[in-house]
CSV table of C-alpha atoms in Angstrom, one decimal:
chain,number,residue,atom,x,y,z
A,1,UNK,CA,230.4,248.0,-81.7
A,2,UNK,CA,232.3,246.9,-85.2
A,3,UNK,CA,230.4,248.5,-88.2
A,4,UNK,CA,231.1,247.0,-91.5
A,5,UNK,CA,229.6,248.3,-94.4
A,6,UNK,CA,228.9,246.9,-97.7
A,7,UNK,CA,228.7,248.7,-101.1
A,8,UNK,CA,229.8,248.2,-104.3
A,9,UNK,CA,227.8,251.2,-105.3
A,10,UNK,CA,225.4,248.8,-106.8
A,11,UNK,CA,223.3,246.0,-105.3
A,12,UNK,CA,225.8,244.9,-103.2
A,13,UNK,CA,226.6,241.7,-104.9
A,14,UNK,CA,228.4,238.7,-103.1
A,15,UNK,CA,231.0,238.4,-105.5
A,16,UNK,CA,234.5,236.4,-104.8
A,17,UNK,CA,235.9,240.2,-104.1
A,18,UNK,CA,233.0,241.1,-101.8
A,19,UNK,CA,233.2,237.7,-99.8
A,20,UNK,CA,236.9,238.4,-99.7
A,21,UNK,CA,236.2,242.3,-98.0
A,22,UNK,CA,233.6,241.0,-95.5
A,23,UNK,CA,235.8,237.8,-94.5
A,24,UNK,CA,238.8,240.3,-93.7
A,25,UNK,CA,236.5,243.1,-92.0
A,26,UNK,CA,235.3,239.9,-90.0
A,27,UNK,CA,238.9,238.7,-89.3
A,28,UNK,CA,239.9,242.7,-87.8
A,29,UNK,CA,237.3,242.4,-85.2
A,30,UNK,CA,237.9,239.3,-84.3
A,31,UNK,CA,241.3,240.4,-83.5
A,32,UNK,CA,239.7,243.3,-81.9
A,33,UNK,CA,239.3,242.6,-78.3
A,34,UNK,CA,237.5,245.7,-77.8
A,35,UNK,CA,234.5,245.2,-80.1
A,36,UNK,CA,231.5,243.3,-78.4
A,37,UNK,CA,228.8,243.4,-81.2
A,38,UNK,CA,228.9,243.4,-84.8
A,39,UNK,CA,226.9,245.7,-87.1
A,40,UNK,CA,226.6,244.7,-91.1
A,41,UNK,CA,224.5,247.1,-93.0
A,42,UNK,CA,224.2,247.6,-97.0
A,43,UNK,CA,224.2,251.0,-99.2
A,44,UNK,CA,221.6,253.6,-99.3
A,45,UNK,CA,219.9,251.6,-102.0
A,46,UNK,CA,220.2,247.8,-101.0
A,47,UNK,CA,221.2,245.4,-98.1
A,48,UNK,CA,221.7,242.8,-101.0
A,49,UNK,CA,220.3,240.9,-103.8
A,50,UNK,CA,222.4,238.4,-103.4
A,51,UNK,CA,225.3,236.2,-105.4
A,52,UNK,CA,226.9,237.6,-108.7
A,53,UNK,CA,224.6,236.8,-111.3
A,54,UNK,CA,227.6,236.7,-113.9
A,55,UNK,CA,228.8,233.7,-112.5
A,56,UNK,CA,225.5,232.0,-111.1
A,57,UNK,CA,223.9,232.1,-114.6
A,58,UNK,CA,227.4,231.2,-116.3
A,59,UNK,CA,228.2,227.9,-117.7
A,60,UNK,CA,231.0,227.1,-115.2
A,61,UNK,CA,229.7,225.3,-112.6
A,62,UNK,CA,233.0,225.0,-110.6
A,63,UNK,CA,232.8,228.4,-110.4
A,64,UNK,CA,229.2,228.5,-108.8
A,65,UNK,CA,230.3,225.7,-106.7
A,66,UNK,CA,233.0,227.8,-105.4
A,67,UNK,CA,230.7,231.1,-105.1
A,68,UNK,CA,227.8,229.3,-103.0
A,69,UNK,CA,230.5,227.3,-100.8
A,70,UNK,CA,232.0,230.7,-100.3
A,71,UNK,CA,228.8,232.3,-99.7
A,72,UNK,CA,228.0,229.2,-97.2
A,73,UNK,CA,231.3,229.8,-95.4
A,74,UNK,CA,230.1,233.5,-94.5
A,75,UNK,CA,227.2,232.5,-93.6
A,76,UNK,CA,228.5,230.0,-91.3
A,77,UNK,CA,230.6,232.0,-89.9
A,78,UNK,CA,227.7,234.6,-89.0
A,79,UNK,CA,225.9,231.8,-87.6
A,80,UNK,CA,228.2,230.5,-85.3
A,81,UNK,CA,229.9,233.7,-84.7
A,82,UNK,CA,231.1,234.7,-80.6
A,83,UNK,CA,229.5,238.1,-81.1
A,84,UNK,CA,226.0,239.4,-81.6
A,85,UNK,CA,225.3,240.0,-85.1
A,86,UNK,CA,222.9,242.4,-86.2
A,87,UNK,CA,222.0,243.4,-89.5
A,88,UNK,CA,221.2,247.3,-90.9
A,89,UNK,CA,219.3,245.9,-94.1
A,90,UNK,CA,218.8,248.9,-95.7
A,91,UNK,CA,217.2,247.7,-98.8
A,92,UNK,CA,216.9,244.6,-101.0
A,93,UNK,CA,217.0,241.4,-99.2
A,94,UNK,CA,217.4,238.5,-101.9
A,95,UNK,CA,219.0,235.2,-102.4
A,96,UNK,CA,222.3,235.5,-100.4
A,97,UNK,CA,221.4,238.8,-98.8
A,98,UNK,CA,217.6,237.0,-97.8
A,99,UNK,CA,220.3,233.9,-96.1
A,100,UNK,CA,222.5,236.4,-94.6
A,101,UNK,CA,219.6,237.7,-92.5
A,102,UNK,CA,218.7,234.6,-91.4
A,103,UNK,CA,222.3,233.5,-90.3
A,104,UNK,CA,222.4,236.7,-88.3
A,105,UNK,CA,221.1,237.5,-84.9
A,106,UNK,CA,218.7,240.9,-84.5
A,107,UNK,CA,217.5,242.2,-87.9
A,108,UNK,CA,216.5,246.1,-88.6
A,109,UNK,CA,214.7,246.7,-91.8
A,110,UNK,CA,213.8,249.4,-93.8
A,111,UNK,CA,210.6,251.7,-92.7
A,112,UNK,CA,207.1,250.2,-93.2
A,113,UNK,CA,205.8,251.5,-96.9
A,114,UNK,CA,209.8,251.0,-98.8
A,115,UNK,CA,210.0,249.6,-101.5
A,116,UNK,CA,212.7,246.8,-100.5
A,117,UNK,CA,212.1,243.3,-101.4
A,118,UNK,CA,213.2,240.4,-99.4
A,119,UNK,CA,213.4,236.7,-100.0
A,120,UNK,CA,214.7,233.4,-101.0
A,121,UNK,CA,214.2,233.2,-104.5
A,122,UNK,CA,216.3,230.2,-105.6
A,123,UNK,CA,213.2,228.2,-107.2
A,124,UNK,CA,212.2,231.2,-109.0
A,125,UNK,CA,215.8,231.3,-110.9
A,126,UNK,CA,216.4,227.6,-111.3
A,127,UNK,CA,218.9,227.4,-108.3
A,128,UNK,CA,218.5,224.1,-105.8
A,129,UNK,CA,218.4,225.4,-102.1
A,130,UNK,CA,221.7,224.7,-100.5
A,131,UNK,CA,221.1,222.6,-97.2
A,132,UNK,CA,222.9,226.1,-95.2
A,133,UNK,CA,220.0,227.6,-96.0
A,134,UNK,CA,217.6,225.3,-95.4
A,135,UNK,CA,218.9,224.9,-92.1
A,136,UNK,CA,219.4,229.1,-91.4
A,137,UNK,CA,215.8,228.9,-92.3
A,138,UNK,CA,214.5,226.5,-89.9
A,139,UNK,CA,216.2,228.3,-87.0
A,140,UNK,CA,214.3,231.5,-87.8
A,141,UNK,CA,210.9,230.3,-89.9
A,142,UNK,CA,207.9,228.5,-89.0
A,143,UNK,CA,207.4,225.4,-91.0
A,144,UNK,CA,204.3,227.1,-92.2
A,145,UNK,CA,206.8,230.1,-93.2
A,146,UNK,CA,209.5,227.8,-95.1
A,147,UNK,CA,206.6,226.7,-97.5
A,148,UNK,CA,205.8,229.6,-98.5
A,149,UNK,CA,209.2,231.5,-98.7
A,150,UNK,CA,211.4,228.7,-100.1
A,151,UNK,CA,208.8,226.6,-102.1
A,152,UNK,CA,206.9,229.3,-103.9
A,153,UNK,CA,209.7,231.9,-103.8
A,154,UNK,CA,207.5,234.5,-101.9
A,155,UNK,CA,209.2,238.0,-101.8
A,156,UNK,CA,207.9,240.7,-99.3
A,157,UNK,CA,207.6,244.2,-98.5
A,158,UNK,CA,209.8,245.0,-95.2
A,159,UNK,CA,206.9,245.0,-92.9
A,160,UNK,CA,205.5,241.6,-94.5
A,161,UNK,CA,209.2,240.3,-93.6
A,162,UNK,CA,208.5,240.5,-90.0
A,163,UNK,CA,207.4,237.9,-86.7
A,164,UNK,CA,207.2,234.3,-87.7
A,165,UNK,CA,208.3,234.8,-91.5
A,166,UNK,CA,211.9,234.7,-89.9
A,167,UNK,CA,213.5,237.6,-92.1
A,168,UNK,CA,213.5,240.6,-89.7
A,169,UNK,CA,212.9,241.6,-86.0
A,170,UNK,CA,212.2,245.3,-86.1
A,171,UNK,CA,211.7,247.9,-88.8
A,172,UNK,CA,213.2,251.3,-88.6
A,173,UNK,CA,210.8,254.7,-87.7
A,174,UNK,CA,208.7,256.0,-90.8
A,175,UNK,CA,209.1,259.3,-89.9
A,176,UNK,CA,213.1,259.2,-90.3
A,177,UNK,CA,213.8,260.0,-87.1
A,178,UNK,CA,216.5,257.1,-86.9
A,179,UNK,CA,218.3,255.4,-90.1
A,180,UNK,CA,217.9,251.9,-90.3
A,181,UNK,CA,222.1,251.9,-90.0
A,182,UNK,CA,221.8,253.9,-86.9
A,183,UNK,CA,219.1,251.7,-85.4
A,184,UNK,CA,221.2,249.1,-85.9
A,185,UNK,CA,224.1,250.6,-84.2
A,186,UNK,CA,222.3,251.5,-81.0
A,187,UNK,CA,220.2,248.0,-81.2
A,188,UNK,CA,223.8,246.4,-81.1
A,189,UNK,CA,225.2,248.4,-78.2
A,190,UNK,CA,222.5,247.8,-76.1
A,191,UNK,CA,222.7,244.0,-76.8
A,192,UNK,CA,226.6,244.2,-76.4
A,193,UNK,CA,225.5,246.4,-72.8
A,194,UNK,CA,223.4,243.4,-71.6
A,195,UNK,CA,224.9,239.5,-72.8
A,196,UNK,CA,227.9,238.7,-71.5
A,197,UNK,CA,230.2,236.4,-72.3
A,198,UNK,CA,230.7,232.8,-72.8
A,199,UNK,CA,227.8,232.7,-72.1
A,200,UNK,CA,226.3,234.4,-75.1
A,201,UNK,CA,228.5,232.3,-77.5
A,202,UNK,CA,227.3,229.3,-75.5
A,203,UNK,CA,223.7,229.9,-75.4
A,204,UNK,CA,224.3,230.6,-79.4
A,205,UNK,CA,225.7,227.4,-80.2
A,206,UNK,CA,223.6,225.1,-78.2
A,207,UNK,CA,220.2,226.8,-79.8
A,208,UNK,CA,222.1,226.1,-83.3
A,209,UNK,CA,224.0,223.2,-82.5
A,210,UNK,CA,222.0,220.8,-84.3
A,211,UNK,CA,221.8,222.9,-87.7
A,212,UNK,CA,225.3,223.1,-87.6
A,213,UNK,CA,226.3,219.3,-87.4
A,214,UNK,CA,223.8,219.4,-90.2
A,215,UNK,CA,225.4,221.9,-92.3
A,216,UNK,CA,228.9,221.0,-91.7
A,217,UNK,CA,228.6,217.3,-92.3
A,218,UNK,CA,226.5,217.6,-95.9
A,219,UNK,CA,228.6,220.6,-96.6
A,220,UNK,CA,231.0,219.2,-99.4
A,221,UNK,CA,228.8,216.8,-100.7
A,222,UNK,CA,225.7,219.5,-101.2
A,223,UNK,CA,228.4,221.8,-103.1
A,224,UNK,CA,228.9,218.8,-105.5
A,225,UNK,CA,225.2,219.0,-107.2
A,226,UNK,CA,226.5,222.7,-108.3
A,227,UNK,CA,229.5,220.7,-110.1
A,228,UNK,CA,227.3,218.3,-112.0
């Protein structure tokens, strides 16, 4: 199992420097022939709230354009990626972090009662929903789910985030008998124990396939509204 980890000893920001770690983490296990399942987990404090405000509230919009096509491009590349993905969130879930769950495959949250906070709250900060998202969103949400999480900007407690609300599969033990990290780790061995492969990546692709001819065709054109 690969194990990247994020932390800017803050809230784990996607900043262009961040984006830039996680794309060349990603790039080492891909040339790691070894590796048969991917673990991404946050800092003691948060998974992550998302893109770097700085720039997202800034007035250049070339640069936001730039952030959220990078931010689609990782997401992407989660999506569609060979390996199983599963996510430690071990915190805040917002924004970029909330999308990054959904692009991922098995999700472990924080124990029932924390204090984390995940969601997509884009409306709530005068940010237009990429299409990527809308589309990671329908692969994991109910239509009934979407509503609620994307047009009212809902945020919920970890064990709220759960079943058909699309952002997490299973929350780690309350009695702190197994970190959310290390949950994650074993979670992703036994998956990487049981698929094998192409037929993994196949049966990946063909469940997504549509959301990403979606994605991929609107791309650059969706990333233009940020310009305007």
């Amino acid at each position: 199992v690969g194990v990247i980890g994020m932390d800017d000893g803050k809230m784990n920001s996607f900043s262009f420097e961040m984006m830039n770690q996680l794309n060349d983490k990603l790039d080492d296990i891909e040339n790691d022939q070894d590796v048969k399942a991917v673990v991404l987990h946050g800092n003691e404090k948060c998974f992550s709230a998302g893109f770097d405000l700085g720039v997202m509230m800034g007035k250049d919009k070339n640069a936001v354009a730039d952030m959220i096509t990078e931010g689609c491009k990782i997401g992407l590349r989660l999506f569609e990626h060979r390996l199983p993905i599963v996510i430690g969130c071990t915190g805040h879930g917002l924004a970029m972090g909330a999308i990054t769950l959904l692009a991922s495959d098995l999700r472990i949250g924080p124990p029932k009662g924390t204090k984390a906070k995940i969601g997509l709250n884009e409306v709530a900060i005068n940010v237009s929903p990429p299409i990527f998202m809308l589309e990671m969103a329908r692969s994991k949400m109910t239509p009934e789910a979407m509503n609620t999480s994307i047009l009212q900007a809902k945020i919920y407690p970890p064990e709220d985030a759960l079943g058909k609300v699309g952002f997490l599969d299973e929350l780690a033990p309350q009695d702190g008998s197994e970190s959310v990290v290390e949950m994650a780790v074993r979670r992703a061995q036994e998956i990487a124990d049981t698929v094998q492969q192409p037929s993994f990546r196949n049966a990946k692709l063909g469940m997504r396939k549509q959301s990403l001819v979606t994605i991929k065709g609107t791309l650059e054109e969706d990333m233009n509204q940020y310009r305007k």
